[in-house]
Coordinates of C-alpha atoms and ligand atoms in Angstrom, one line a residue:
M1 CA -10.8 31.9 7.4
T2 CA -11.3 34.5 10.3
D3 CA -11.2 33.4 14.0
K4 CA -12.8 35.8 16.9
I5 CA -11.6 33.2 19.7
S6 CA -7.7 34.0 21.3
T7 CA -5.8 33.1 18.1
P8 CA -5.0 34.5 15.1
R9 CA -4.5 30.9 13.4
A10 CA -6.2 30.2 10.1
Q11 CA -9.1 28.2 10.0
W12 CA -10.6 26.1 7.5
G13 CA -13.8 28.2 5.7
S14 CA -16.4 25.1 6.3
R15 CA -16.6 21.6 7.8
I16 CA -16.5 20.2 3.8
G17 CA -13.6 22.4 3.3
F18 CA -11.9 20.4 6.1
I19 CA -12.5 17.1 4.4
L20 CA -11.9 17.6 1.1
A21 CA -8.9 19.3 2.4
A22 CA -7.9 16.4 4.6
S23 CA -9.3 14.0 1.9
G24 CA -6.5 15.7 -0.2
S25 CA -4.0 15.3 2.0
A26 CA -4.9 11.5 2.3
I27 CA -5.6 10.8 -1.6
G28 CA -2.5 10.7 -3.5
L29 CA 0.5 8.9 -4.7
G30 CA -0.1 5.9 -1.5
N31 CA -3.6 5.3 -3.2
I32 CA -2.6 4.7 -6.4
W33 CA 1.1 4.0 -6.8
R34 CA 1.9 2.6 -3.6
F35 CA -1.3 0.9 -2.4
P36 CA -1.4 -1.5 -6.0
Y37 CA 2.2 -2.2 -5.8
T38 CA 2.6 -3.0 -1.9
T39 CA -0.7 -5.6 -2.5
G40 CA 1.0 -7.0 -5.5
E41 CA 4.1 -7.7 -3.7
H42 CA 2.5 -9.3 -0.8
G43 CA 0.1 -11.6 -2.5
G44 CA -3.1 -9.9 -3.1
A45 CA -5.9 -10.4 -1.5
A46 CA -5.1 -11.4 1.8
F47 CA -3.2 -7.9 2.2
V48 CA -6.0 -5.9 1.0
L49 CA -8.1 -7.5 4.1
M50 CA -5.3 -7.5 6.2
Y51 CA -5.7 -3.6 5.1
I52 CA -8.9 -3.3 5.8
I53 CA -8.8 -4.5 9.3
C54 CA -5.7 -2.3 10.2
V55 CA -7.6 1.0 8.7
V56 CA -10.8 0.3 10.9
L57 CA -9.2 -1.0 14.0
I58 CA -6.3 1.4 13.9
G59 CA -6.1 4.1 11.7
I60 CA -9.4 5.4 11.9
P61 CA -8.8 5.9 16.1
V62 CA -5.6 7.5 15.4
M63 CA -7.0 9.8 12.9
I64 CA -9.5 10.9 15.3
A65 CA -6.7 11.0 18.0
E66 CA -4.4 13.4 16.0
L67 CA -7.1 15.8 14.8
S68 CA -8.6 16.0 18.6
L69 CA -5.0 16.6 19.4
G70 CA -4.8 19.4 16.7
R71 CA -7.6 21.4 17.3
H72 CA -6.8 21.4 20.9
T73 CA -3.8 22.9 21.3
Q74 CA -3.8 25.0 18.0
R75 CA -0.6 23.9 17.1
N76 CA 2.3 22.0 14.8
P77 CA 3.0 18.6 16.4
V78 CA 6.0 19.5 18.3
G79 CA 4.0 22.6 19.8
A80 CA 1.0 20.3 20.6
I81 CA 3.1 17.9 22.5
K82 CA 4.6 20.7 24.1
A83 CA 1.5 22.5 25.2
I84 CA 0.2 19.2 26.6
T85 CA 3.8 18.0 28.4
P86 CA 6.3 21.0 28.2
K87 CA 9.0 18.8 29.9
G88 CA 10.4 15.6 28.8
G89 CA 11.3 13.3 26.1
W90 CA 7.7 13.4 24.4
K91 CA 8.6 16.9 22.2
L92 CA 11.2 14.2 20.1
L93 CA 8.0 12.4 18.9
G94 CA 7.2 15.9 17.1
Y95 CA 10.5 15.9 15.5
L96 CA 10.3 12.4 14.5
G97 CA 7.1 13.6 12.4
V98 CA 9.0 16.7 10.9
L99 CA 12.0 14.5 10.1
A100 CA 9.2 12.2 8.6
G101 CA 7.2 14.5 6.8
T102 CA 10.6 15.9 5.4
V103 CA 12.2 12.9 3.9
I104 CA 9.2 11.6 2.4
L105 CA 8.7 15.1 0.9
S106 CA 11.6 14.3 -0.9
Y107 CA 11.0 10.7 -2.6
Y108 CA 7.5 11.0 -2.8
S109 CA 8.4 14.3 -5.2
V110 CA 10.8 12.1 -7.4
V111 CA 7.9 9.7 -8.0
A112 CA 5.3 12.4 -8.7
G113 CA 7.6 13.8 -11.1
W114 CA 7.3 10.2 -13.0
T115 CA 3.3 11.2 -13.6
I116 CA 4.8 14.4 -14.8
G117 CA 6.6 13.0 -16.9
Y118 CA 4.0 10.6 -18.3
I119 CA 1.9 13.8 -19.2
V120 CA 4.9 15.4 -21.0
K121 CA 5.5 12.3 -22.2
T122 CA 1.7 11.2 -23.6
I123 CA 1.5 15.0 -25.3
T124 CA 4.8 14.4 -27.2
H125 CA 4.0 10.9 -28.1
S126 CA 7.4 9.7 -26.8
T127 CA 7.7 5.9 -26.7
S128 CA 10.4 5.0 -24.6
D129 CA 9.6 2.7 -21.8
F130 CA 9.4 3.6 -18.2
N131 CA 12.8 2.0 -17.0
T132 CA 14.5 4.0 -19.6
F133 CA 12.7 6.7 -18.6
I134 CA 13.2 6.7 -15.4
A135 CA 16.9 6.8 -15.6
D136 CA 17.2 9.0 -17.7
P137 CA 19.1 12.1 -15.3
K138 CA 17.4 14.6 -17.4
S139 CA 13.8 13.8 -17.0
E140 CA 14.3 12.0 -13.8
F141 CA 15.5 15.3 -12.2
G142 CA 13.7 17.7 -14.0
Y143 CA 10.2 16.9 -12.9
F144 CA 11.8 16.3 -9.5
I145 CA 12.1 19.9 -9.3
I146 CA 9.4 20.8 -11.4
F147 CA 7.2 18.9 -8.7
L148 CA 8.6 20.0 -5.3
G149 CA 8.9 23.6 -7.0
L150 CA 5.1 23.3 -7.1
T151 CA 4.8 22.0 -3.5
M152 CA 6.7 25.3 -2.7
L153 CA 4.3 27.6 -4.1
V154 CA 1.3 26.5 -3.4
V155 CA 2.3 26.2 0.7
L156 CA 4.3 29.9 -0.2
G157 CA 1.0 31.3 -1.0
G158 CA -1.7 30.9 1.7
V159 CA -2.7 27.2 1.3
K160 CA -6.0 27.0 2.7
G161 CA -8.0 29.0 -0.1
G162 CA -5.9 27.1 -2.4
I163 CA -6.1 23.7 -1.7
E164 CA -9.7 24.3 -0.5
R165 CA -10.7 25.5 -3.9
W166 CA -9.2 22.6 -5.8
S167 CA -9.7 19.8 -3.9
K168 CA -13.7 20.2 -4.5
I169 CA -13.5 19.8 -8.1
L170 CA -10.6 17.6 -8.6
M171 CA -11.5 14.6 -6.5
P172 CA -15.2 14.0 -7.8
A173 CA -12.8 13.8 -11.4
L174 CA -10.5 11.5 -10.2
F175 CA -13.6 9.3 -9.0
I176 CA -15.1 9.3 -11.9
I177 CA -12.1 8.5 -14.3
L178 CA -11.1 5.6 -11.9
L179 CA -15.0 4.4 -12.3
G180 CA -14.8 4.2 -16.1
L181 CA -11.4 2.8 -15.5
I182 CA -12.5 0.0 -13.7
V183 CA -14.6 -0.7 -16.4
F184 CA -12.6 -1.0 -19.5
S185 CA -10.2 -2.8 -17.2
L186 CA -13.0 -5.5 -15.9
T187 CA -13.8 -5.9 -19.5
L188 CA -10.3 -7.3 -21.1
P189 CA -10.1 -10.8 -21.8
G190 CA -8.0 -12.5 -19.2
A191 CA -9.1 -10.2 -16.0
E192 CA -10.3 -13.2 -14.4
G193 CA -7.1 -14.0 -13.3
G194 CA -6.5 -10.5 -11.6
I195 CA -10.1 -10.1 -9.7
A196 CA -9.0 -13.9 -8.0
F197 CA -5.7 -12.3 -7.3
Y198 CA -7.1 -9.0 -5.7
L199 CA -10.0 -10.5 -4.0
N200 CA -9.8 -14.4 -3.3
P201 CA -7.8 -14.4 0.2
D202 CA -4.9 -17.3 0.2
F203 CA -4.4 -17.3 4.0
S204 CA -0.7 -19.0 3.7
K205 CA 0.3 -15.8 2.6
I206 CA -0.2 -13.8 5.6
T207 CA 2.9 -13.1 7.2
G208 CA 4.7 -11.0 9.7
S209 CA 6.2 -8.5 7.4
T210 CA 2.7 -8.9 5.6
I211 CA 1.3 -7.4 8.4
L212 CA 3.6 -4.5 9.1
A213 CA 3.5 -3.7 5.5
A214 CA -0.5 -3.2 5.9
L215 CA 0.0 -1.2 9.1
G216 CA 2.3 0.6 7.6
Q217 CA 0.4 1.0 4.2
A218 CA -2.8 2.6 6.6
F219 CA -0.5 4.8 8.0
F220 CA 1.0 6.4 4.9
S221 CA -2.1 6.8 3.1
L222 CA -4.0 8.0 5.7
S223 CA -1.6 10.7 6.3
L224 CA -1.0 9.4 9.8
G225 CA 1.9 9.0 12.4
M226 CA 3.6 12.4 11.9
G227 CA 1.6 15.2 12.8
A228 CA 0.2 16.4 9.5
M229 CA -3.5 15.4 10.8
I230 CA -2.6 17.3 14.2
T231 CA -1.7 20.4 12.1
Y232 CA -4.6 20.0 9.7
G233 CA -6.7 19.4 13.2
S234 CA -5.0 22.4 14.4
Y235 CA -7.0 24.7 11.6
I236 CA -10.4 23.0 12.3
K237 CA -13.5 25.2 13.6
K238 CA -14.9 24.0 16.8
E239 CA -18.0 23.2 15.5
T240 CA -16.9 20.7 13.4
N241 CA -17.5 17.0 14.4
I242 CA -14.5 15.3 14.1
I243 CA -15.7 12.1 14.5
S244 CA -17.8 12.0 11.6
S245 CA -15.3 13.9 9.6
G246 CA -12.3 11.7 10.3
T247 CA -14.4 8.4 9.5
I248 CA -15.5 10.1 5.9
V249 CA -11.9 10.8 5.0
A250 CA -10.5 7.4 6.4
F251 CA -13.3 6.0 4.1
T252 CA -12.5 8.0 0.9
D253 CA -9.4 7.3 1.0
T254 CA -9.9 3.6 1.3
L255 CA -12.4 3.3 -1.4
I256 CA -10.3 5.1 -3.9
A257 CA -7.1 2.7 -2.7
V258 CA -9.5 -0.4 -3.2
M259 CA -10.6 1.2 -6.6
A260 CA -7.3 2.0 -8.2
G261 CA -6.7 -2.3 -7.6
L262 CA -9.7 -2.8 -9.7
V263 CA -7.9 -0.4 -12.4
I264 CA -4.6 -2.2 -11.9
F265 CA -4.7 -5.8 -11.2
P266 CA -7.6 -7.2 -14.4
A267 CA -5.2 -5.6 -16.6
L268 CA -2.1 -6.7 -15.3
F269 CA -3.1 -10.0 -15.3
A270 CA -5.1 -9.4 -18.8
F271 CA -1.2 -8.4 -20.1
G272 CA 0.1 -11.3 -18.5
M273 CA 2.9 -9.1 -16.2
Q274 CA 4.1 -10.0 -12.8
P275 CA 2.2 -8.6 -10.0
S276 CA 5.2 -8.5 -7.7
Q277 CA 7.3 -6.3 -9.2
G278 CA 7.7 -3.4 -6.5
P279 CA 7.4 0.3 -7.5
G280 CA 7.5 0.6 -11.3
L281 CA 3.7 -1.3 -11.0
V282 CA 1.2 1.2 -12.4
F283 CA 3.6 2.9 -14.3
N284 CA 4.1 -0.1 -16.5
V285 CA 0.4 -1.4 -16.6
L286 CA -1.2 1.7 -17.0
P287 CA 0.5 3.1 -20.0
Q288 CA -0.5 -0.8 -21.4
I289 CA -4.2 0.0 -20.7
F290 CA -4.2 3.5 -22.3
S291 CA -2.3 1.8 -25.5
Q292 CA -5.6 -0.7 -25.6
M293 CA -8.7 1.4 -25.1
P294 CA -10.0 3.4 -27.5
G295 CA -9.5 7.0 -27.0
G296 CA -7.2 6.2 -24.3
M297 CA -4.6 8.5 -24.8
I298 CA -6.6 11.5 -23.8
V299 CA -8.0 9.6 -20.9
G300 CA -4.6 8.8 -19.8
L301 CA -3.3 12.3 -19.9
F302 CA -6.6 13.3 -17.7
F303 CA -5.5 10.2 -15.8
F304 CA -1.6 11.1 -15.0
I305 CA -2.7 15.1 -14.9
L306 CA -5.2 14.2 -11.8
L307 CA -2.9 11.8 -10.4
A308 CA -0.1 14.6 -10.4
I309 CA -2.7 17.2 -8.7
A310 CA -3.5 14.1 -6.0
A311 CA -0.2 13.8 -5.2
L312 CA 0.2 17.7 -5.1
T313 CA -2.7 18.0 -2.3
S314 CA -0.4 15.6 0.0
S315 CA 2.8 16.4 -0.7
I316 CA 1.7 20.1 0.5
S317 CA 0.5 18.6 4.1
L318 CA 4.0 16.8 4.3
L319 CA 5.8 19.8 3.5
E320 CA 2.9 22.5 5.6
V321 CA 4.0 20.2 9.1
G322 CA 7.8 21.5 8.8
V323 CA 6.5 25.0 7.8
A324 CA 3.8 25.1 10.7
W325 CA 6.7 23.5 13.2
A326 CA 8.9 26.3 12.3
V327 CA 6.6 29.0 12.1
D328 CA 5.3 28.3 15.3
E329 CA 8.3 26.8 17.1
L330 CA 11.0 29.0 15.9
K331 CA 9.0 32.3 14.5
T332 CA 10.5 32.4 11.3
S333 CA 8.3 33.9 8.3
R334 CA 6.4 31.5 6.6
T335 CA 8.5 32.4 3.4
L336 CA 11.7 31.1 4.4
A337 CA 10.7 28.3 6.5
T338 CA 8.6 26.8 3.2
I339 CA 12.0 27.8 0.9
L340 CA 14.4 26.1 3.7
I341 CA 12.0 22.7 4.5
T342 CA 11.8 22.7 0.6
A343 CA 15.6 23.0 0.1
V344 CA 16.4 19.9 2.9
A345 CA 14.1 17.8 0.9
F346 CA 15.6 18.5 -2.5
I347 CA 19.2 17.5 -1.1
F348 CA 17.3 14.3 0.5
G349 CA 15.5 13.7 -2.9
I350 CA 18.7 13.6 -5.3
P351 CA 19.7 10.1 -4.0
S352 CA 16.2 8.8 -4.9
A353 CA 16.0 10.4 -8.0
M354 CA 19.5 8.8 -8.9
S355 CA 18.8 5.3 -7.6
Q356 CA 16.3 4.2 -10.6
G357 CA 18.9 3.0 -12.6
Y358 CA 21.1 6.3 -13.4
S359 CA 23.8 5.5 -10.2
E360 CA 24.5 2.2 -9.6
F361 CA 25.2 2.8 -6.0
F362 CA 22.2 4.0 -5.3
S363 CA 20.3 1.6 -7.5
T364 CA 21.6 -1.3 -5.8
I365 CA 22.2 -0.5 -2.1
H366 CA 20.6 -2.9 -0.3
F367 CA 19.4 -2.4 3.3
I368 CA 17.0 -4.5 5.4
G369 CA 16.0 -6.5 2.8
K370 CA 14.9 -3.8 -0.2
T371 CA 16.9 -2.5 -3.0
G372 CA 17.5 0.8 -3.7
F373 CA 17.2 4.4 -2.0
L374 CA 14.3 5.2 -2.9
D375 CA 12.8 1.7 -1.6
I376 CA 14.9 2.3 1.5
M377 CA 13.3 5.9 2.6
D378 CA 10.0 4.2 1.7
F379 CA 10.8 1.7 4.0
V380 CA 12.3 3.1 6.8
F381 CA 10.5 6.1 7.1
G382 CA 6.8 5.6 4.8
S383 CA 6.4 2.3 6.9
F384 CA 8.5 2.5 9.8
A385 CA 8.6 5.6 11.0
L386 CA 4.9 6.4 10.5
T387 CA 4.1 2.9 12.3
F388 CA 6.5 3.9 15.4
G389 CA 5.3 7.4 15.5
G390 CA 1.6 6.2 15.3
L391 CA 2.6 3.7 18.4
M392 CA 4.2 6.7 20.2
L393 CA 0.6 8.9 19.2
S394 CA -1.8 6.8 20.4
L395 CA 0.7 6.4 24.0
F396 CA 0.7 9.8 24.0
I397 CA -3.0 10.9 23.7
G398 CA -4.5 7.6 25.2
W399 CA -2.5 8.1 28.3
K400 CA -0.5 11.0 28.7
W401 CA -2.4 14.0 27.4
G402 CA -5.4 11.1 28.6
A403 CA -8.1 9.8 26.6
K404 CA -11.0 11.6 29.0
N405 CA -9.4 15.0 27.6
A406 CA -9.7 13.9 23.9
V407 CA -13.2 12.8 24.7
A408 CA -13.7 16.4 26.0
E409 CA -12.2 18.2 23.3
I410 CA -14.3 16.1 20.7
Q411 CA -17.6 16.8 22.5
S412 CA -16.7 20.6 22.6
S413 CA -18.3 20.8 19.5
R414 CA -21.9 19.1 21.1
I415 CA -22.2 16.6 18.1
G416 CA -25.0 15.4 20.1
N417 CA -25.3 11.7 21.7
Y418 CA -21.8 9.6 20.8
S419 CA -21.2 8.4 23.7
M420 CA -20.9 4.8 23.2
L421 CA -18.8 5.4 20.3
L422 CA -16.9 7.6 22.0
K423 CA -16.2 5.0 24.6
I424 CA -15.3 2.1 21.9
W425 CA -12.7 4.7 20.7
S426 CA -11.7 5.4 24.2
F427 CA -10.4 1.4 24.5
L428 CA -9.3 1.5 20.6
I429 CA -6.3 3.9 21.7
R430 CA -5.6 3.0 25.0
F431 CA -5.1 -0.6 24.7
V432 CA -5.9 -2.5 20.8
C433 CA -3.6 0.5 19.0
P434 CA -0.4 0.5 21.3
V435 CA -0.6 -3.2 21.7
I436 CA -0.8 -4.2 18.3
I437 CA 1.1 -2.2 16.8
F438 CA 3.6 -2.9 19.5
L439 CA 3.6 -6.3 18.6
V440 CA 4.0 -5.9 14.8
L441 CA 7.0 -4.1 15.7
L442 CA 8.2 -6.5 18.0
N443 CA 7.8 -9.2 15.0
L444 CA 9.7 -6.7 12.6
F445 CA 12.6 -7.5 14.9
G446 CA 12.1 -11.0 14.8
I447 CA 11.0 -11.1 18.1
F448 CA 8.6 -14.2 17.8
Ligands
LIG1 N1 -1.4 10.1 2.5 C1 -0.7 10.4 1.2 C2 -0.8 9.8 0.2 O1 -1.5 8.5 0.0 C3 0.9 10.3 1.6 C4 1.0 11.1 3.2 C5 1.8 10.3 3.8 C6 1.1 12.5 3.3 C7 2.1 11.1 5.0 C8 0.8 13.1 4.5 C9 1.4 12.5 5.3 O2 -0.1 9.9 -1.0

């Protein structure tokens, strides 16, 4: 954690510490809650394929770009952009990241609250079903506040030691439980339907909205497009190899998402449930799995505890973006910044918490094809703002700062001969990423 060079900025303890912390940010509800339900809504295997293409062609290059900008400038997203171009409107992009992070944190904490609720439900043997459970304001708000409060406490008390230490044990544990669940799910009678849905693509299902959903999901799941990876990158040591570390993070994140689908879809078809039921999907399917499994109660308990913790290592990074901004740019204390931004996220989260049946208005409000306040926020900030942020960041890093300068930053760790890969990366970040993202967004506005 010491930094002998010029700034007193905190640093990750080791390369593996950084990889685990960044994977902790990436792996969360995005993999286990959002990926399966979005796959279910967009027709299954064809979506999964689009998703993987988006991760490789766009996600990994943007990840590397964000990390190198962060390490080079040693700043939060707003400060990083200002360090490269002090004048002009580019810094708005940094503010968009801070805003997106705070709004995502607000509804993310509501959903993460459901996982805590499930832990309590399991322990107390409560049998109420998911929809009744989340429409009940007492439990809904209680768990939302508990989760947001936990996020605040971790960020208040020096993140690095905490995240690094936790991630080392928790990520492998989550992986092992998922493996066990896959085996169980695949052996359920009727699982084949789910495997076909999940792995056998039907290309007629690919539309413009499928591609946007896949791209948005890639940004969300990899924590990109809002500066979380700029911020985490600002704590990386100069010796760390950004190319390999960034790729490992993206690979691990994708693996966990694909594994989550292998748990959910076979079971879903075995139980005769609907794949396109939206955000409630995994919360309806998983308890069914656990109730049929020998020792399922204990497994379910562990699973939801790990999921809550995986969500926590993600929500920390959502909050950390705004906190790093306030501390660097507004010179507030870390404590004040953390409390204020948590308070803002809490206020934004109230309508999301009420949107699951408790408030008629927030549950049925309709906008751009989404119903309910939480779904609307997830689309506008979790998909659209991140995708737009990714477009602007690739333009900023590829052209304004310049891919050459980014390459010099990446090579400053003397990583050996990566010149071919760096050429490919420069091409992807300057041409492929902006053009594809731009076309996908145009398509969203019905231009084609
Ligand atoms: N990647 C996190 C997840 O999958 C969510 C997240 C998005 C975190 C954006 C930080 C920034 O759960």
